[in-house]
Coordinates of C-alpha atoms in Angstrom, one line a residue:
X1 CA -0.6 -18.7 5.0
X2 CA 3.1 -18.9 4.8
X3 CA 5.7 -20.6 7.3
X4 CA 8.9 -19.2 5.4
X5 CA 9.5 -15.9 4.9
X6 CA 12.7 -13.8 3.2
X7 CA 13.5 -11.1 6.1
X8 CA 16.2 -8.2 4.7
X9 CA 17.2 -6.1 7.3
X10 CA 18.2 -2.5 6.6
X11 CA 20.6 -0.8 8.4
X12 CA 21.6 3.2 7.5
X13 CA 23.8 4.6 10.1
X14 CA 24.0 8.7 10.7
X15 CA 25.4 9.3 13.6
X16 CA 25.4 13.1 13.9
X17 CA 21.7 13.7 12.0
X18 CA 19.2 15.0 13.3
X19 CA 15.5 13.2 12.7
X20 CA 15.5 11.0 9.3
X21 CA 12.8 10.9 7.2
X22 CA 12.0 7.0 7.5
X23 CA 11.0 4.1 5.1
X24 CA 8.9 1.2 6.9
X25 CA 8.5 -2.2 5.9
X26 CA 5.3 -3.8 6.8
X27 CA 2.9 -6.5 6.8
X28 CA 1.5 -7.7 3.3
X29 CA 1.5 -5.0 0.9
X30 CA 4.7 -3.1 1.0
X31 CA 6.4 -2.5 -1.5
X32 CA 10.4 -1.5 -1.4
X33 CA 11.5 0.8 -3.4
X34 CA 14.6 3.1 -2.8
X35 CA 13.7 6.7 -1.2
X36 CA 15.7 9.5 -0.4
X37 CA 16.1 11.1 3.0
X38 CA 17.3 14.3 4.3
X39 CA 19.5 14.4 7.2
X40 CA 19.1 18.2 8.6
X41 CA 22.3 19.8 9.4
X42 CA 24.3 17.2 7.7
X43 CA 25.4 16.3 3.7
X44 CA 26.5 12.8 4.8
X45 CA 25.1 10.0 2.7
X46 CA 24.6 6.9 3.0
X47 CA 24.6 3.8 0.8
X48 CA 23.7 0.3 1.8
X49 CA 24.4 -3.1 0.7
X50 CA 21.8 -5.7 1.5
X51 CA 22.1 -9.2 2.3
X52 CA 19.3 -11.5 2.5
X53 CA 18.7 -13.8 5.6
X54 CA 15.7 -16.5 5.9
X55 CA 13.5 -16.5 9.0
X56 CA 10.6 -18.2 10.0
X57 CA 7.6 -15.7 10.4
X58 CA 3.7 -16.0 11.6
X59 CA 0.6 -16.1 9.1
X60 CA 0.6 -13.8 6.7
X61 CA -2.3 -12.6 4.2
X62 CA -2.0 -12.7 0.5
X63 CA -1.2 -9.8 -1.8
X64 CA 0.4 -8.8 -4.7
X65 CA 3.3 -9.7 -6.3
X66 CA 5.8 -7.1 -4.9
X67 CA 8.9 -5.1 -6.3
X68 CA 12.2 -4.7 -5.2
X69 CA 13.7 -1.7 -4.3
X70 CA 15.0 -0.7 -0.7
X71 CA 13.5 1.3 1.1
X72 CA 14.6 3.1 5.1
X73 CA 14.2 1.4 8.2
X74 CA 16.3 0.4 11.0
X75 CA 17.2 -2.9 12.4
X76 CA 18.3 -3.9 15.7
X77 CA 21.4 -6.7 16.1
X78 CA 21.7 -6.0 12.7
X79 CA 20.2 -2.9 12.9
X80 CA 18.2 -1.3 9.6
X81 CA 16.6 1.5 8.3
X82 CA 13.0 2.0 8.8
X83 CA 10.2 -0.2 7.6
X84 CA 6.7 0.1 6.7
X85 CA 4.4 -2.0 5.2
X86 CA 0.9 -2.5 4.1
X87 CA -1.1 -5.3 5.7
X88 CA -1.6 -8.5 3.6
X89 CA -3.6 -10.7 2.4
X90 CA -3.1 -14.3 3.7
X91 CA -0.3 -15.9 2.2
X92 CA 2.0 -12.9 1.2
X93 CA 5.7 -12.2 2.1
X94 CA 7.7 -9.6 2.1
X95 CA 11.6 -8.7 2.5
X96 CA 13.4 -7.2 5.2
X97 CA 16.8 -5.7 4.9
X98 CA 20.1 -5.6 6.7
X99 CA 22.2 -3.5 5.2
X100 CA 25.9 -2.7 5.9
X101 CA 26.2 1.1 5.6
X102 CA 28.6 3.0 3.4
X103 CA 29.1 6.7 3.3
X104 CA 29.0 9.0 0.4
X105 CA 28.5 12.8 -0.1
X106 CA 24.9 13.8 -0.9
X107 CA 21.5 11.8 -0.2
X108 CA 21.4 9.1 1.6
X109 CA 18.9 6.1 0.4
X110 CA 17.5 4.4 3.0
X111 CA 15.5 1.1 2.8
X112 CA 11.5 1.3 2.5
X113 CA 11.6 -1.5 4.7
X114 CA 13.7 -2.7 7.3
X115 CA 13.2 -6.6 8.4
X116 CA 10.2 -6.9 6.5
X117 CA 9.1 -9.9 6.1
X118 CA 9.1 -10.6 2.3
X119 CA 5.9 -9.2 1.4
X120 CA 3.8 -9.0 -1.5
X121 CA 3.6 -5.4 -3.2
X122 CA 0.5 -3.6 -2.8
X123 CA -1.6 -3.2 -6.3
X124 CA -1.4 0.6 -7.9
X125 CA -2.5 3.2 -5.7
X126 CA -6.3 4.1 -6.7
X127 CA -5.7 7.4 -9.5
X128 CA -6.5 10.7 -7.7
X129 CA -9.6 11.0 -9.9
X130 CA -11.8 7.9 -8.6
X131 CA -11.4 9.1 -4.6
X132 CA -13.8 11.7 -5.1
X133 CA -16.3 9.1 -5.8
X134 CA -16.1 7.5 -2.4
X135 CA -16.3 10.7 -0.8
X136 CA -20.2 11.5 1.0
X137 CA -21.4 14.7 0.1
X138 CA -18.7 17.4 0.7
X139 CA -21.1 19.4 3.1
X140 CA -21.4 16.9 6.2
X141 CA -19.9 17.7 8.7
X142 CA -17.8 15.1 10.7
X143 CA -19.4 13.7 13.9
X144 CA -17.1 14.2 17.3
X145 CA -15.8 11.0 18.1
X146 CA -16.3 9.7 21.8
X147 CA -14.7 6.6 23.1
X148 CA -12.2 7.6 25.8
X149 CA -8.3 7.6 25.2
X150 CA -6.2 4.4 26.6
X151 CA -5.8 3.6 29.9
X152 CA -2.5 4.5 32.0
X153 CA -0.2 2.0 32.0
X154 CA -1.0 0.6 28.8
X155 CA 1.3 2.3 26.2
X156 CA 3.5 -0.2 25.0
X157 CA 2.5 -2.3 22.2
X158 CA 3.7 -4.5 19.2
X159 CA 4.2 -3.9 15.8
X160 CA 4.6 -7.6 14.3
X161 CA 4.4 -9.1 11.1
X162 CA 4.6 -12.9 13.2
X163 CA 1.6 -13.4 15.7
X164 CA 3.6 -16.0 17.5
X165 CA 6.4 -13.5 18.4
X166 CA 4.0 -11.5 19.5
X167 CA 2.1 -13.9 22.1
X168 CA 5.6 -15.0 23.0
X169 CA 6.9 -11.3 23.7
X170 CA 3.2 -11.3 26.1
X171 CA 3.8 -14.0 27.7
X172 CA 7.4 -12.2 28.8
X173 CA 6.0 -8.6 29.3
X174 CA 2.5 -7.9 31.1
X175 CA 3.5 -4.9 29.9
X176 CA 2.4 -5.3 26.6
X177 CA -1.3 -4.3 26.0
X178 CA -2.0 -3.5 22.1
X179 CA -0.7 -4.4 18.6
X180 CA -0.8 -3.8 15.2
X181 CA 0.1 -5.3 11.8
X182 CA -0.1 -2.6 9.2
X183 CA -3.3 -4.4 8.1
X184 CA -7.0 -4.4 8.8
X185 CA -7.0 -7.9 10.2
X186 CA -5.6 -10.9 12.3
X187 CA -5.7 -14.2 13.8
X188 CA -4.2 -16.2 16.6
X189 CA -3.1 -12.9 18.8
X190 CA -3.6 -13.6 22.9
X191 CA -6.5 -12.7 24.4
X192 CA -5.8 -9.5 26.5
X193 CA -3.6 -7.8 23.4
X194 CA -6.0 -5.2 21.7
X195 CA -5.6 -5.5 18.3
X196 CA -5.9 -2.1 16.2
X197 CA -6.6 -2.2 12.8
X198 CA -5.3 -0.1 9.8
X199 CA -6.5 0.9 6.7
X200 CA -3.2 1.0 4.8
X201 CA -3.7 2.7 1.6
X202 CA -6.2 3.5 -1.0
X203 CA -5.3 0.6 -3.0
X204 CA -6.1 -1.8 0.2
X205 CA -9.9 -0.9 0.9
X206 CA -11.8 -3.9 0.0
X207 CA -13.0 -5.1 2.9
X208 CA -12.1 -2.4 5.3
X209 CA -15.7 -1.5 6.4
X210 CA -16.2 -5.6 7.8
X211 CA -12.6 -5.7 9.2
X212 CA -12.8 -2.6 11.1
X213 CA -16.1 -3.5 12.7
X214 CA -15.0 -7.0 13.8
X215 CA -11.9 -5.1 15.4
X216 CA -14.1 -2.7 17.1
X217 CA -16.2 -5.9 18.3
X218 CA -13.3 -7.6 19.1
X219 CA -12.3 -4.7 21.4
X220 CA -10.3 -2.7 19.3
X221 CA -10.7 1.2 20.9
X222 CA -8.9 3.2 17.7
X223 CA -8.8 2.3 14.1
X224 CA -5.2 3.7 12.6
X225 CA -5.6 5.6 8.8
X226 CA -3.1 5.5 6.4
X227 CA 1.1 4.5 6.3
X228 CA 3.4 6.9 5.3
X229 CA 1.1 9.2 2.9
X230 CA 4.1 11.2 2.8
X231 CA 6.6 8.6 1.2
X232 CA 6.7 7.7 -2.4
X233 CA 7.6 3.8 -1.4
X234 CA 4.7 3.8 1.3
X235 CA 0.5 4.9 0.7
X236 CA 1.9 8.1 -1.4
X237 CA -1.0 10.2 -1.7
X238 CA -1.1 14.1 -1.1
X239 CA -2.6 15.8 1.6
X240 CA -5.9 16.6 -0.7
X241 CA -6.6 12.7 -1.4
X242 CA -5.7 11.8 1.7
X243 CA -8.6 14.1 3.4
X244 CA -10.7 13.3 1.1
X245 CA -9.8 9.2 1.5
X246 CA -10.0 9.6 5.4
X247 CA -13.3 11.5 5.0
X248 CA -14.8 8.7 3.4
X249 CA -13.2 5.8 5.0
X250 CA -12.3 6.9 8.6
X251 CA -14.9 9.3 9.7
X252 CA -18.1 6.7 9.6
X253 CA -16.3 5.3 12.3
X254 CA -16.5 8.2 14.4
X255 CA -18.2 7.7 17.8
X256 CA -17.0 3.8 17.6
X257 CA -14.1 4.4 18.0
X258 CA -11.0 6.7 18.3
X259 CA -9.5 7.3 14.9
X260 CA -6.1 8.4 13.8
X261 CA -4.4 10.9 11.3
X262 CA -2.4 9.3 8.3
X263 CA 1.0 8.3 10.1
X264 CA 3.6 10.8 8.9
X265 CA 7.5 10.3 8.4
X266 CA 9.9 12.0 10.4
X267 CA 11.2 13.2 7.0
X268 CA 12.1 17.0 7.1
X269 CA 11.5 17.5 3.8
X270 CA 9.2 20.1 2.1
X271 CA 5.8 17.9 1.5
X272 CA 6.6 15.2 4.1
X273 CA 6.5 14.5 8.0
X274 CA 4.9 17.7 9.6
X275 CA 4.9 20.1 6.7
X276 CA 2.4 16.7 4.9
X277 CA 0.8 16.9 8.1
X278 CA 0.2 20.6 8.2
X279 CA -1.3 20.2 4.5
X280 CA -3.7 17.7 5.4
X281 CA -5.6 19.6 8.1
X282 CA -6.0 22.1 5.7
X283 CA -7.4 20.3 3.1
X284 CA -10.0 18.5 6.1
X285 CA -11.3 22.1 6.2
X286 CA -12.4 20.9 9.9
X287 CA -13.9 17.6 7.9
X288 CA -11.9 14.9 8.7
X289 CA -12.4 13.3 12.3
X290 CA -9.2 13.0 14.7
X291 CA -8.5 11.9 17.3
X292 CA -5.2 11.4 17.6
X293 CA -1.9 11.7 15.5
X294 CA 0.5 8.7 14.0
X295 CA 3.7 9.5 13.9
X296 CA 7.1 7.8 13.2
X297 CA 11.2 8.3 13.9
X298 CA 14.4 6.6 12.4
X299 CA 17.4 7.8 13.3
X300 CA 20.4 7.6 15.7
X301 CA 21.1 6.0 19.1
X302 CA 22.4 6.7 21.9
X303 CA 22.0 9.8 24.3
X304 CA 21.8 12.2 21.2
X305 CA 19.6 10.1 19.1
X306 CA 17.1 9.9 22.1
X307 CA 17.7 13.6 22.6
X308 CA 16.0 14.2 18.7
X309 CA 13.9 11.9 19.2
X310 CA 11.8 13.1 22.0
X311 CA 12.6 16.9 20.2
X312 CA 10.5 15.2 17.6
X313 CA 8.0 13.9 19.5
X314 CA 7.1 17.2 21.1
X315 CA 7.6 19.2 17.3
X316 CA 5.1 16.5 16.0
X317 CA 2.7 17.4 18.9
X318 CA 2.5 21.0 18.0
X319 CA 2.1 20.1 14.4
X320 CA -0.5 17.9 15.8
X321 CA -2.9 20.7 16.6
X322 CA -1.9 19.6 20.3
X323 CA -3.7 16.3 20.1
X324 CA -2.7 13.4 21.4
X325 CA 0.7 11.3 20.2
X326 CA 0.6 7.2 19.4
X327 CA 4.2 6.6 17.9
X328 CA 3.5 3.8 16.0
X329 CA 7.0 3.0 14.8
X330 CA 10.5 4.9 15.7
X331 CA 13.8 2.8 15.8
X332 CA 17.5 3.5 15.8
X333 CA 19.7 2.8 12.6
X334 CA 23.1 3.6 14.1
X335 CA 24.6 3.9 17.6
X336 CA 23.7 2.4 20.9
X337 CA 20.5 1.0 20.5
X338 CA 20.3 0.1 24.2
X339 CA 21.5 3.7 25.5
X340 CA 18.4 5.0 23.3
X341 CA 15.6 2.6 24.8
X342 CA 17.4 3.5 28.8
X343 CA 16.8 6.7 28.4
X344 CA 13.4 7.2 25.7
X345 CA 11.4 4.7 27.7
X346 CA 10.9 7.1 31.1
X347 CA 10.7 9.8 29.3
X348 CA 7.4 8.7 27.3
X349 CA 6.1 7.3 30.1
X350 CA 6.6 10.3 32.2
X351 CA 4.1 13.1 32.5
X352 CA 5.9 15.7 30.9
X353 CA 4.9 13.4 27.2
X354 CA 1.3 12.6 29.1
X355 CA 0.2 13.5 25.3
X356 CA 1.8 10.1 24.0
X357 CA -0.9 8.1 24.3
X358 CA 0.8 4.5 23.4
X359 CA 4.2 4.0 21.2
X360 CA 5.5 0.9 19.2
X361 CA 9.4 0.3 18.4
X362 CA 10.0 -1.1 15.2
X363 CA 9.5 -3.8 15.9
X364 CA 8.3 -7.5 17.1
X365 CA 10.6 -9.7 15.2
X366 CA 14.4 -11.4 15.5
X367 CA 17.2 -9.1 14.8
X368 CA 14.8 -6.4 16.2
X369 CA 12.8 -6.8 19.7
X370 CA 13.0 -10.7 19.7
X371 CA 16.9 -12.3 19.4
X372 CA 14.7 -15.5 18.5
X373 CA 11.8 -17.1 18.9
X374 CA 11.9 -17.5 22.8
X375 CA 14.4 -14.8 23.8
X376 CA 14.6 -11.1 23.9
X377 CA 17.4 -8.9 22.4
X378 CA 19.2 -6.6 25.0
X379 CA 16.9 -3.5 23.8
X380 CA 13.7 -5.9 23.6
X381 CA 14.2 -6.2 27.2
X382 CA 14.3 -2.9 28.1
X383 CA 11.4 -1.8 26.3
X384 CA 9.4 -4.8 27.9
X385 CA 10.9 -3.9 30.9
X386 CA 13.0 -6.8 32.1
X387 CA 15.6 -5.2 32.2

């Protein structure tokens, strides 16, 4: 378990882009690295400096040693790029980022990882060769899955990396129902926060089977598949591995309960966010049992920022196959940040997006959602709706 962990907060600012393909930071076995990102309509580019800060975070699970490039994410007072991270083993860190953002004139290199906490790397993915090997035989057919969707009035939830900040931001917020940590496991979270667990990558299976039936015991109703398939820095697997991964790995849980897609980017290039997506239902072949579909957003705030965002949202649907929505990170790396959440927040929760099921900003943690320990940031508040 760790106490002390290095937080680098990321912060890429594009102000007149449209939806940006998004690095994440996450629990345990993140690793940043430096991807690329395309802006539509724009050739603005973006390069950040990063400084590091030192926080004090939750338990954390152990895990590799990690590596060091940036990756996207967004940040709030400081505001970052995107994050994403693997879940980790106890006793792992990871880095966040908070970038100060200087334009160039072609791509812009966002950080794999906002605020992450400093987590370990996540071990080499698993080759393309030995998935086939956990595969059942190719000719069953997935079973339906059956437990009901989530209640309304319980879409808000927590992304955290700290379980503390997390039964703090409850104890604030009635509001907040659900959580997840970009891992398969957990400890110390409230009683009356469903935890939902994720199977991060390839390379983070051992133990996946026991974890995600304690969840489900625990009252987890949805087990979320893999981060970011779509991103080099994040579970990087095609659309052919990945069926064949979720096939194995997600679908036994069918009929206990509700299972996810891989969460895509909102990266609008060829092979990521929904044209990844689009790939992976056809290499399911009507195989791979789901539910519902993980999605993510970085980009700008204010009134034009939300105004992509929820264009996003209902593109994402459609690439969907019209299932239903959890977006399980989206945050704003430029702009009003508060403007955003004022006018994204009725919006999901009105019944024009009845599709979005639940939806996590990225995410619980100070500089983002929390200003410290005790206190919400301006945005945090709004989201929790206090204010």
């Amino acid at each position: 378990m760790f106490t002390k962990h290095t937080i680098i907060a990321l912060a890429a600012a594009a102000a007149s882009v449209t939806e940006v393909a998004a690095g994440n930071i996450h629990r345990g076995y993140h690793h940043i690295n430096a991807r690329q990102i395309k802006y539509a309509a724009t050739e603005t580019v973006i390069e950040v400096a990063y400084a590091t800060v030192t926080v004090t975070a939750g338990q954390e699970p152990a895990a590799p040693a990690a590596t060091q490039p940036a990756a996207e994410q967004p940040a709030s007072p400081a505001p970052a790029a995107s994050p994403v991270s693997p879940p980790v083993q106890e006793g792992a860190v990871q880095p966040i980022v908070q970038p100060t953002v200087q334009p160039t004139t072609l791509v812009t290199k966002a950080p794999t990882s906002t605020p992450v906490v400093e987590l370990p790397e996540p071990t080499a993915v698993i080759p393309t060769q030995v998935i086939p090997s956990l595969l059942p035989s190719s000719s069953a057919a997935p079973a339906p899955s059956s437990p009901a969707a989530p209640a309304i009035g319980s879409k808000r939830g927590a992304a955290f990396n700290d379980v503390g900040l997390v039964n703090a931001l409850a104890g604030m917020s009635k509001k907040i129902t659900w959580s997840y940590n970009w891992g398969a496991s957990t400890s110390g979270l409230d009683k009356g926060i469903e935890f939902v667990p994720m199977l991060w990558g390839p390379q983070h299976t051992d133990g996946w089977t026991k974890h995600a039936e304690t969840g489900i015991a625990n009252g987890a109703t949805a087990l979320l598949s893999c981060n970011e398939p779509d991103i080099a820095a994040q579970a990087n697997i095609s659309p052919a591995v990945a069926a064949q991964f979720h096939i194995a790995n997600m679908n036994p849980f069918s009929g206990k309960a509700r299972i996810s897609s891989p969460a895509i980017s909102s990266s609008q290039n060829k092979n990521q966010g929904i044209d990844w997506l689009s790939q992976f239902w056809t290499a399911c072949a009507g195989k791979c049992v789901v539910d519902f579909c993980a999605v993510h957003w970085y980009g700008p705030g204010g009134d034009n920022g939300a105004d992509l965002f929820l264009k996003h949202v209902k593109a994402a649907h459609e690439g969907c196959q019209n299932k239903p929505l959890w977006i399980t990170e989206f945050g704003v790396d430029s702009g009003d940040h508060d403007q955003f959440m004022r006018k994204v927040m009725p919006a999901l929760e009105s019944s024009e997006f009845s599709y979005v099921e639940r939806y996590a900003p990225f995410f619980v943690a100070t500089g983002y959602i929390m200003q410290s320990s005790t206190a919400l940031s301006s945005w945090g508040k709004i989201f929790a709706g206090l204010a």
